[in-house]
Tab-separated table of C-alpha atoms and ligand atoms in Angstrom:
chain	number	residue	atom	x	y	z
A	45	MET	CA	0.000	0.000	0.000
A	46	ARG	CA	1.627	3.211	-1.160
A	47	THR	CA	-0.577	6.225	-1.228
A	48	LEU	CA	1.883	8.998	-0.694
A	49	PRO	CA	0.737	12.297	-2.114
A	50	GLN	CA	0.939	12.715	-5.859
A	51	PRO	CA	3.479	15.233	-7.101
A	52	GLY	CA	1.906	18.627	-7.320
A	53	VAL	CA	-0.749	17.828	-4.712
A	54	GLN	CA	0.120	19.629	-1.519
A	55	SER	CA	0.014	17.360	1.530
A	56	LYS	CA	-1.244	18.816	4.802
A	57	ILE	CA	0.620	16.186	6.746
A	58	PHE	CA	3.917	15.335	5.110
A	59	LYS	CA	6.486	18.069	4.796
A	60	ASP	CA	8.938	15.620	3.241
A	61	ALA	CA	7.869	11.973	3.089
A	62	SER	CA	11.237	10.888	1.678
A	63	LYS	CA	12.660	11.307	5.176
A	64	LEU	CA	10.648	8.243	6.184
A	65	SER	CA	12.011	6.070	3.440
A	66	PHE	CA	14.133	3.058	4.013
A	67	ASP	CA	17.252	4.541	2.374
A	68	PHE	CA	17.268	7.803	4.226
A	69	VAL	CA	20.280	8.153	6.513
A	70	PRO	CA	19.656	10.650	9.321
A	71	GLU	CA	22.299	13.258	10.073
A	72	LYS	CA	22.249	12.264	13.719
A	73	LEU	CA	21.321	8.943	15.300
A	74	VAL	CA	19.902	9.718	18.705
A	75	HIS	CA	21.014	7.487	21.592
A	76	ARG	CA	23.801	5.952	19.535
A	77	GLU	CA	26.531	8.374	20.614
A	78	ARG	CA	28.515	5.674	22.416
A	79	GLN	CA	28.609	3.337	19.410
A	80	LEU	CA	29.586	6.133	17.040
A	81	GLU	CA	32.315	7.328	19.358
A	82	LYS	CA	33.794	3.858	19.535
A	83	LEU	CA	33.843	3.556	15.742
A	84	TRP	CA	35.657	6.887	15.487
A	85	MET	CA	38.135	5.723	18.084
A	86	LEU	CA	38.814	2.520	16.148
A	87	PHE	CA	39.234	4.331	12.844
A	88	ARG	CA	41.283	7.233	14.154
A	89	PRO	CA	44.543	5.533	12.971
A	90	LEU	CA	43.176	5.374	9.432
A	91	LEU	CA	42.799	9.155	9.414
A	92	ASP	CA	46.103	9.787	11.157
A	93	SER	CA	48.394	7.309	9.473
A	94	GLY	CA	46.421	5.370	6.886
A	95	THR	CA	46.345	2.032	8.697
A	96	SER	CA	43.467	-0.347	8.170
A	97	GLN	CA	40.925	-1.451	10.735
A	98	THR	CA	38.193	-3.993	11.404
A	99	ALA	CA	35.055	-3.543	13.464
A	100	PHE	CA	31.927	-5.550	14.273
A	101	LEU	CA	28.514	-4.126	14.848
A	102	ILE	CA	26.202	-6.538	16.631
A	103	GLY	CA	22.544	-6.147	17.600
A	104	SER	CA	19.001	-7.254	16.775
A	105	VAL	CA	16.774	-5.941	13.981
A	106	GLY	CA	16.036	-2.227	13.957
A	107	THR	CA	18.696	-1.207	16.453
A	108	GLY	CA	20.313	1.189	13.975
A	109	LYS	CA	23.301	-0.855	12.802
A	110	THR	CA	22.912	-0.246	9.074
A	111	ALA	CA	22.002	3.406	9.494
A	112	LEU	CA	24.919	4.002	11.847
A	113	SER	CA	27.448	2.286	9.587
A	114	LYS	CA	26.304	4.406	6.636
A	115	ARG	CA	26.337	7.605	8.667
A	116	PHE	CA	29.809	6.795	9.939
A	117	CYS	CA	31.199	6.005	6.482
A	118	LEU	CA	29.783	9.210	4.997
A	119	ASP	CA	31.326	11.270	7.784
A	120	LEU	CA	34.602	9.359	7.626
A	121	VAL	CA	34.995	10.020	3.905
A	122	GLN	CA	34.394	13.702	4.618
A	123	ALA	CA	36.933	13.791	7.449
A	124	ALA	CA	39.483	11.971	5.291
A	125	GLN	CA	38.983	14.457	2.477
A	126	GLU	CA	39.794	17.291	4.835
A	127	ARG	CA	43.090	15.544	5.511
A	128	LYS	CA	43.749	14.911	1.846
A	129	ARG	CA	43.291	11.183	2.211
A	130	ALA	CA	41.346	9.307	-0.429
A	131	VAL	CA	38.835	7.111	1.379
A	132	ASP	CA	35.709	5.554	-0.103
A	133	PHE	CA	33.204	2.988	1.151
A	134	ILE	CA	30.822	0.311	-0.063
A	135	VAL	CA	27.957	-1.241	1.861
A	136	VAL	CA	27.122	-4.744	0.672
A	137	ASN	CA	23.889	-6.316	1.852
A	138	CYS	CA	24.819	-9.959	2.250
A	139	ARG	CA	21.228	-11.086	2.484
A	140	GLN	CA	20.857	-10.015	-1.133
A	141	ARG	CA	24.401	-11.001	-2.094
A	142	ASN	CA	25.001	-14.150	-0.173
A	143	THR	CA	27.855	-15.787	-2.047
A	144	GLU	CA	31.527	-14.971	-2.238
A	145	THR	CA	31.252	-14.358	-5.990
A	146	SER	CA	28.314	-11.975	-5.789
A	147	VAL	CA	29.945	-9.923	-3.029
A	148	LEU	CA	33.200	-9.691	-4.979
A	149	LEU	CA	31.298	-8.707	-8.110
A	150	ARG	CA	29.666	-5.873	-6.221
A	151	LEU	CA	33.086	-4.668	-5.021
A	152	VAL	CA	34.738	-4.821	-8.438
A	153	SER	CA	31.824	-3.312	-10.318
A	154	HIS	CA	31.979	-0.315	-7.976
A	155	PHE	CA	35.014	0.653	-10.076
A	156	ASP	CA	34.196	-1.066	-13.333
A	157	GLU	CA	30.503	-1.126	-14.149
A	158	GLY	CA	31.035	-3.289	-17.186
A	159	TYR	CA	32.855	-6.048	-15.300
A	160	PRO	CA	31.524	-9.372	-16.614
A	161	ASP	CA	29.328	-11.139	-14.090
A	162	ARG	CA	30.812	-14.541	-14.774
A	163	GLY	CA	34.020	-16.198	-15.871
A	164	PHE	CA	36.385	-14.853	-13.224
A	165	SER	CA	37.628	-16.630	-10.122
A	166	SER	CA	37.601	-15.083	-6.672
A	167	ALA	CA	41.372	-14.672	-6.817
A	168	GLU	CA	41.086	-12.796	-10.118
A	169	MET	CA	38.377	-10.529	-8.766
A	170	LEU	CA	40.399	-9.775	-5.624
A	171	SER	CA	43.345	-8.912	-7.820
A	172	SER	CA	41.193	-6.565	-9.964
A	173	LEU	CA	40.003	-4.873	-6.817
A	174	ARG	CA	43.582	-4.409	-5.683
A	175	LYS	CA	44.558	-2.840	-9.009
A	176	HIS	CA	41.707	-0.372	-8.875
A	177	LEU	CA	42.586	0.647	-5.310
A	178	ASP	CA	46.281	1.009	-6.097
A	179	LYS	CA	45.687	3.011	-9.233
A	180	ARG	CA	43.556	5.490	-7.309
A	181	ARG	CA	45.664	5.284	-4.138
A	182	LEU	CA	42.345	4.743	-2.432
A	183	HIS	CA	41.475	3.245	0.936
A	184	MET	CA	38.209	1.326	0.836
A	185	VAL	CA	35.990	0.703	3.839
A	186	ILE	CA	33.956	-2.399	3.052
A	187	VAL	CA	30.805	-2.865	5.116
A	188	LEU	CA	29.439	-6.394	4.985
A	189	ASP	CA	25.901	-5.918	6.277
A	190	GLU	CA	24.112	-9.053	7.536
A	191	ALA	CA	27.473	-10.805	7.397
A	192	ASP	CA	26.127	-13.809	9.305
A	193	VAL	CA	24.105	-14.805	6.229
A	194	LEU	CA	27.313	-14.923	4.223
A	195	LEU	CA	29.107	-16.945	6.873
A	196	LYS	CA	26.253	-19.411	7.173
A	197	LYS	CA	26.601	-19.980	3.455
A	198	GLY	CA	30.232	-20.915	3.982
A	199	ALA	CA	31.839	-17.768	2.607
A	200	GLY	CA	34.256	-17.402	5.508
A	201	ASP	CA	37.162	-17.484	3.057
A	202	LEU	CA	36.159	-14.158	1.607
A	203	ILE	CA	36.227	-12.503	5.013
A	204	TYR	CA	39.603	-14.060	5.629
A	205	HIS	CA	40.970	-12.689	2.333
A	206	LEU	CA	39.522	-9.243	2.812
A	207	SER	CA	40.864	-9.030	6.353
A	208	ARG	CA	44.361	-9.859	5.057
A	209	PHE	CA	44.034	-7.872	1.885
A	210	ASP	CA	47.167	-5.824	2.387
A	211	GLU	CA	49.403	-8.396	4.004
A	212	GLU	CA	51.187	-9.688	0.956
A	213	LYS	CA	52.357	-6.232	0.021
A	214	VAL	CA	55.573	-5.596	1.898
A	215	GLY	CA	55.653	-2.105	3.320
A	216	GLY	CA	52.717	-1.184	1.114
A	217	ARG	CA	49.834	1.087	1.727
A	218	ALA	CA	46.845	-0.276	3.640
A	219	SER	CA	43.929	-0.266	1.238
A	220	VAL	CA	41.016	-2.132	2.835
A	221	SER	CA	39.181	-1.806	6.140
A	222	LEU	CA	36.326	-4.063	7.091
A	223	ILE	CA	33.148	-3.506	9.085
A	224	LEU	CA	31.068	-6.615	9.717
A	225	VAL	CA	27.448	-6.002	10.681
A	226	SER	CA	25.316	-8.777	12.078
A	227	GLN	CA	22.469	-9.754	14.370
A	228	LYS	CA	24.489	-12.533	15.891
A	229	ASN	CA	27.996	-12.482	17.129
A	230	VAL	CA	29.875	-13.241	13.916
A	231	LEU	CA	33.117	-13.748	15.797
A	232	ASP	CA	31.789	-17.072	17.011
A	233	MET	CA	31.100	-18.065	13.415
A	234	LEU	CA	34.582	-17.363	12.054
A	235	ASP	CA	37.142	-20.127	11.684
A	236	PRO	CA	40.297	-19.850	13.827
A	237	ALA	CA	42.462	-18.646	10.917
A	238	SER	CA	40.288	-15.613	10.189
A	239	LEU	CA	39.589	-15.066	13.846
A	240	SER	CA	43.283	-14.532	14.474
A	241	THR	CA	43.202	-11.293	12.474
A	242	PHE	CA	40.221	-9.922	14.381
A	243	ARG	CA	40.140	-8.474	17.832
A	244	ARG	CA	37.202	-9.113	20.105
A	245	ALA	CA	37.663	-5.657	21.528
A	246	ASN	CA	36.510	-4.243	18.197
A	247	ALA	CA	32.949	-5.445	18.736
A	248	ILE	CA	30.328	-2.738	19.233
A	249	THR	CA	26.977	-3.824	20.597
A	250	PHE	CA	23.584	-2.295	19.870
A	251	ASP	CA	20.990	-2.941	22.565
A	252	LYS	CA	17.292	-2.856	21.823
A	253	TYR	CA	15.860	0.619	22.164
A	254	THR	CA	13.802	1.433	25.254
A	255	THR	CA	10.390	3.093	25.019
A	256	GLU	CA	11.909	6.472	25.881
A	257	GLU	CA	14.616	6.108	23.246
A	258	LEU	CA	12.086	5.096	20.609
A	259	LYS	CA	10.045	8.143	21.510
A	260	ASP	CA	13.058	10.375	20.837
A	261	ILE	CA	13.734	8.603	17.542
A	262	ILE	CA	10.122	9.069	16.453
A	263	ASP	CA	10.177	12.721	17.540
A	264	SER	CA	13.347	13.407	15.598
A	265	ARG	CA	11.861	11.850	12.471
A	266	ILE	CA	8.600	13.769	12.877
A	267	GLN	CA	10.546	17.022	12.756
A	268	LEU	CA	12.059	16.045	9.426
A	269	ALA	CA	9.067	14.523	7.711
A	270	PHE	CA	5.906	16.143	9.084
A	271	PHE	CA	4.481	19.612	9.382
A	272	SER	CA	4.498	20.860	12.945
A	273	ASN	CA	1.689	19.892	15.335
A	274	VAL	CA	0.351	17.208	13.005
A	275	VAL	CA	1.285	14.209	15.149
A	276	ARG	CA	-0.398	14.143	18.529
A	277	GLY	CA	1.754	13.487	21.591
A	278	ASP	CA	-0.337	10.533	22.716
A	279	ALA	CA	0.038	9.012	19.240
A	280	VAL	CA	3.820	9.220	19.603
A	281	ASP	CA	3.595	7.590	23.040
A	282	LEU	CA	1.594	4.741	21.603
A	283	MET	CA	3.999	4.201	18.671
A	284	ALA	CA	6.906	4.056	21.090
A	285	ASP	CA	5.026	1.692	23.392
A	286	ILE	CA	4.115	-0.680	20.589
A	287	SER	CA	7.552	-0.829	19.039
A	288	SER	CA	9.267	-1.210	22.420
A	289	ASP	CA	8.109	-4.841	22.493
A	290	TRP	CA	10.850	-5.405	19.954
A	291	GLY	CA	13.020	-2.361	20.662
A	292	ASP	CA	12.878	-1.870	16.919
A	293	ALA	CA	13.242	1.604	15.379
A	294	ARG	CA	12.294	0.345	11.930
A	295	PHE	CA	8.934	-0.778	13.223
A	296	ALA	CA	8.469	2.583	14.947
A	297	ILE	CA	9.187	4.513	11.754
A	298	GLU	CA	6.923	2.236	9.735
A	299	LEU	CA	4.107	2.905	12.191
A	300	LEU	CA	4.768	6.615	11.878
A	301	GLU	CA	4.668	6.531	8.103
A	302	LYS	CA	1.557	4.340	7.856
A	303	SER	CA	-0.283	6.401	10.486
A	304	GLY	CA	0.429	9.492	8.405
A	305	MET	CA	-0.809	7.848	5.232
A	306	LEU	CA	-4.021	6.724	6.941
A	307	ALA	CA	-4.718	10.206	8.282
A	308	GLU	CA	-4.047	11.615	4.842
A	309	GLU	CA	-6.469	9.154	3.250
A	310	GLU	CA	-9.131	10.332	5.666
A	311	GLY	CA	-8.313	13.931	4.830
A	312	ILE	CA	-7.538	14.677	8.479
A	313	ASP	CA	-4.506	16.767	9.326
A	314	ALA	CA	-3.883	15.283	12.774
A	315	ILE	CA	-2.520	11.840	13.606
A	316	SER	CA	-4.239	10.264	16.618
A	317	PRO	CA	-3.697	6.972	18.472
A	318	GLU	CA	-6.539	5.544	16.412
A	319	HIS	CA	-4.412	5.943	13.271
A	320	VAL	CA	-1.533	4.270	15.069
A	321	ARG	CA	-3.691	1.285	15.977
A	322	ALA	CA	-4.897	0.999	12.391
A	323	ALA	CA	-1.310	1.279	11.168
A	324	LYS	CA	-0.290	-1.503	13.463
A	325	ALA	CA	-3.180	-3.665	12.307
A	326	LEU	CA	-1.909	-3.149	8.764
A	327	THR	CA	1.653	-3.910	9.664
A	328	TYR	CA	1.192	-6.731	12.050
A	329	SER	CA	-1.907	-7.758	13.950
A	330	VAL	CA	-1.660	-10.022	16.947
A	331	VAL	CA	-5.372	-9.912	17.440
A	332	THR	CA	-7.085	-12.801	15.802
A	333	GLU	CA	-10.720	-13.674	15.787
A	334	SER	CA	-10.033	-16.986	17.421
A	335	ARG	CA	-8.550	-15.198	20.390
A	336	ILE	CA	-11.682	-13.174	20.927
A	337	GLU	CA	-13.818	-16.246	20.325
A	338	SER	CA	-12.110	-18.009	23.187
A	339	LEU	CA	-13.385	-15.355	25.612
A	340	ASP	CA	-16.663	-15.987	27.467
A	341	VAL	CA	-19.497	-13.451	27.587
A	342	GLN	CA	-18.258	-11.631	30.702
A	343	ARG	CA	-14.764	-11.203	29.338
A	344	ARG	CA	-16.122	-10.057	25.994
A	345	LEU	CA	-18.173	-7.455	27.855
A	346	VAL	CA	-15.071	-6.179	29.624
A	347	LEU	CA	-13.177	-5.970	26.341
A	348	LEU	CA	-16.109	-4.163	24.742
A	349	ALA	CA	-16.126	-1.731	27.677
A	350	ILE	CA	-12.433	-1.082	27.025
A	351	THR	CA	-13.014	-0.229	23.370
A	352	ARG	CA	-15.947	2.008	24.268
A	353	SER	CA	-14.042	3.998	26.832
A	354	LEU	CA	-10.876	4.209	24.755
A	355	LYS	CA	-12.461	5.696	21.622
A	356	ASP	CA	-9.616	7.593	19.967
A	357	GLN	CA	-7.443	7.983	23.065
A	358	ALA	CA	-4.217	6.086	23.656
A	359	TYR	CA	-4.983	5.051	27.230
A	360	VAL	CA	-7.855	4.710	29.690
A	361	THR	CA	-7.760	3.987	33.388
A	362	THR	CA	-9.232	0.797	34.811
A	363	GLY	CA	-11.705	2.953	36.768
A	364	GLU	CA	-13.215	4.278	33.542
A	365	VAL	CA	-13.365	0.780	32.092
A	366	GLU	CA	-15.091	-0.599	35.181
A	367	ARG	CA	-17.807	2.060	34.983
A	368	SER	CA	-18.305	1.402	31.289
A	369	TYR	CA	-18.428	-2.359	31.977
A	370	ALA	CA	-21.363	-1.908	34.383
A	371	VAL	CA	-23.364	-0.052	31.724
A	372	THR	CA	-22.371	-2.418	28.932
A	373	ALA	CA	-23.285	-5.551	30.920
A	374	GLU	CA	-26.714	-4.143	31.662
A	375	GLU	CA	-27.233	-3.325	28.007
A	376	TYR	CA	-26.696	-6.967	27.120
A	377	GLY	CA	-28.899	-8.248	29.953
A	378	GLN	CA	-25.977	-9.485	32.061
A	379	ARG	CA	-25.182	-8.893	35.702
A	380	ALA	CA	-21.881	-7.038	36.079
A	381	ARG	CA	-19.551	-8.910	38.445
A	382	GLY	CA	-17.818	-7.310	41.428
A	383	HIS	CA	-14.505	-5.494	41.600
A	384	THR	CA	-12.279	-8.498	42.323
A	385	GLN	CA	-13.794	-10.526	39.524
A	386	PHE	CA	-13.476	-7.555	37.145
A	387	TRP	CA	-9.759	-7.405	37.885
A	388	ALA	CA	-9.399	-11.107	37.172
A	389	TYR	CA	-11.098	-10.602	33.789
A	390	MET	CA	-8.744	-7.737	32.974
A	391	GLN	CA	-5.817	-9.930	33.889
A	392	ASP	CA	-7.033	-12.716	31.572
A	393	ILE	CA	-7.537	-10.331	28.663
A	394	SER	CA	-4.074	-8.924	29.209
A	395	ASN	CA	-2.568	-12.424	29.362
A	396	GLU	CA	-4.199	-13.180	26.029
A	397	GLY	CA	-2.186	-10.281	24.598
A	398	LEU	CA	-5.353	-8.387	23.655
A	399	ILE	CA	-4.519	-5.324	25.722
A	400	ASP	CA	-1.421	-3.729	27.225
A	401	THR	CA	-1.355	-2.390	30.746
A	402	LYS	CA	0.997	-0.075	32.506
A	403	VAL	CA	1.003	1.132	36.076
A	404	SER	CA	2.066	4.595	37.091
A	405	SER	CA	2.274	6.245	40.449
A	406	ASP	CA	0.701	9.612	41.020
A	407	VAL	CA	1.903	12.458	43.218
A	408	ALA	CA	-0.363	11.374	46.076
A	409	GLY	CA	1.350	7.990	46.156
A	410	GLY	CA	-1.569	6.128	44.600
A	411	ARG	CA	-1.170	3.783	41.657
A	412	THR	CA	-3.219	3.933	38.499
A	413	THR	CA	-3.369	1.227	35.851
A	414	TYR	CA	-3.635	2.398	32.267
A	415	ILE	CA	-5.008	0.215	29.515
A	416	SER	CA	-4.115	0.480	25.859
A	417	LEU	CA	-5.101	-1.465	22.813
A	418	PRO	CA	-2.098	-1.797	20.600
A	419	ASP	CA	-3.125	-4.150	17.845
A	420	ILE	CA	-6.415	-3.161	16.319
A	421	PRO	CA	-8.471	0.015	15.913
A	422	THR	CA	-11.086	0.305	18.667
A	423	LYS	CA	-13.775	0.770	16.040
A	424	VAL	CA	-13.007	-2.547	14.348
A	425	LEU	CA	-12.803	-4.466	17.598
A	426	ARG	CA	-15.933	-2.848	19.001
A	427	GLN	CA	-18.008	-3.827	15.974
A	428	LYS	CA	-16.701	-7.362	16.089
A	429	LEU	CA	-17.537	-7.744	19.782
A	430	GLU	CA	-20.986	-6.203	19.422
A	431	GLU	CA	-21.816	-8.670	16.658
A	432	MET	CA	-20.595	-11.593	18.723
A	433	LEU	CA	-22.484	-10.521	21.836
A	434	LYS	CA	-25.701	-9.940	19.897
A	435	SER	CA	-25.564	-13.341	18.269
A	436	SER	CA	-24.894	-15.057	21.610
A	437	GLN	CA	-27.922	-13.214	23.059
A	438	ALA	CA	-30.080	-14.578	20.252
A	439	ILE	CA	-29.316	-18.187	21.206
B	513	ADP	N1	19.110	6.164	16.752
B	513	ADP	C1	18.367	6.383	15.677
B	513	ADP	N2	17.969	7.631	15.370
B	513	ADP	C2	17.215	7.852	14.268
B	513	ADP	N3	16.805	6.894	13.431
B	513	ADP	C3	17.177	5.624	13.689
B	513	ADP	C4	17.968	5.303	14.824
B	513	ADP	N4	18.185	3.981	14.850
B	513	ADP	C5	17.546	3.467	13.785
B	513	ADP	N5	16.947	4.456	13.083
B	513	ADP	C6	16.146	4.254	11.884
B	513	ADP	O1	15.417	3.056	12.056
B	513	ADP	C7	15.420	2.275	10.884
B	513	ADP	C8	16.048	0.934	11.150
B	513	ADP	O2	17.431	1.086	11.419
B	513	ADP	P1	18.530	0.144	10.774
B	513	ADP	O3	19.820	0.839	10.851
B	513	ADP	O4	18.077	-0.331	9.438
B	513	ADP	O5	18.490	-1.082	11.810
B	513	ADP	P2	19.295	-2.451	11.736
B	513	ADP	O6	20.269	-2.357	10.611
B	513	ADP	O7	19.937	-2.575	13.076
B	513	ADP	O8	18.240	-3.513	11.515
B	513	ADP	C9	16.130	3.103	9.834
B	513	ADP	O9	15.169	3.814	9.106
B	513	ADP	C10	16.984	4.046	10.642
B	513	ADP	O10	17.211	5.245	9.951
B	514	MG	MG1	20.396	-3.573	8.961
């Protein structure tokens, strides 16, 4: 589904939708200062004296590894230029290029677009690469993104050769540095011969983002891509909350983009939590009909009460839900159960993964439980529950 505004049609929401695209590399990666600093520290000798380096970036999906390696390489090339050093970089996605030959082809064709895609051995391609680098007196930073895919396919030799690229030249110039990016610890996947050229200390880890960090990432992207005051604060909170289950910034940005597109389709120039829920349902919906079907009438009534009191808000308190439950039960000819039983129902619904809860303390020292519905728009769920409850009444 791609319904970004047509050229020439002025969007009321998106200032610059390209800033949400997959290829966009932000100027600054918030909350990744430590990782960036370590990369600079490792590559300082390249700037100062032209020596090569290896580094590993390790972390789960959406923790900013690819974006950070691109940002770093762009800035490194700039810094090298200021020192009159010729440095260039290539990022190879090893999920797309998962053999030694296809990776080498990508490297060689960076310099020679017409390089034939078959008929040359790995040794010949490595030697072509060397010639190109020597001719230009260039230092190349090679980023092997998703390197674990390559290693699983048995292409460890390539990493070995690239890591020793300059060794056979006596007293020569260092011409290749290597950055391996992976979800798993690739060091454990390397054979002892290649491992000997790598240093464990050069590993940089990327932890999953916390809710607060995701919120900052979303906020920083909103500033680039949206007109001001278009995205409601509670919508941002909900996006951060939802994506914090995985600590995944990609998911957060996808939610942001889809929420914007949904609001635009409706012709509304404000993004509310309801758009976020719909965006999540489009992206990934944990709510299945069978899950709701497994609930009995009382639990369905509680869930219906939640959707009714939520409406387009991100959160409601359990107090509001309990009041709505009393009214809803009566409407369907049921006796509302007492407080303790109500809490047990809420607990069951939460355990089913149908709602999220969070507890916060207030200034007076009391504790309030907030309910949110991350997976499905309240409207959709409400209609579904009303149908189910009506048909069970008819029996
Ligand atoms: N700290 C951050 N600040 C801003 N945007 C970020 C940050 N971390 C990740 N992103 C964005 O989130 C998305 C996923 O990041 P990516 O680098 O592809 O993750 P990974 O390679 O670890 O799977 C990209 O669009 C990226 O620009
Ligand atoms: Mg990546």
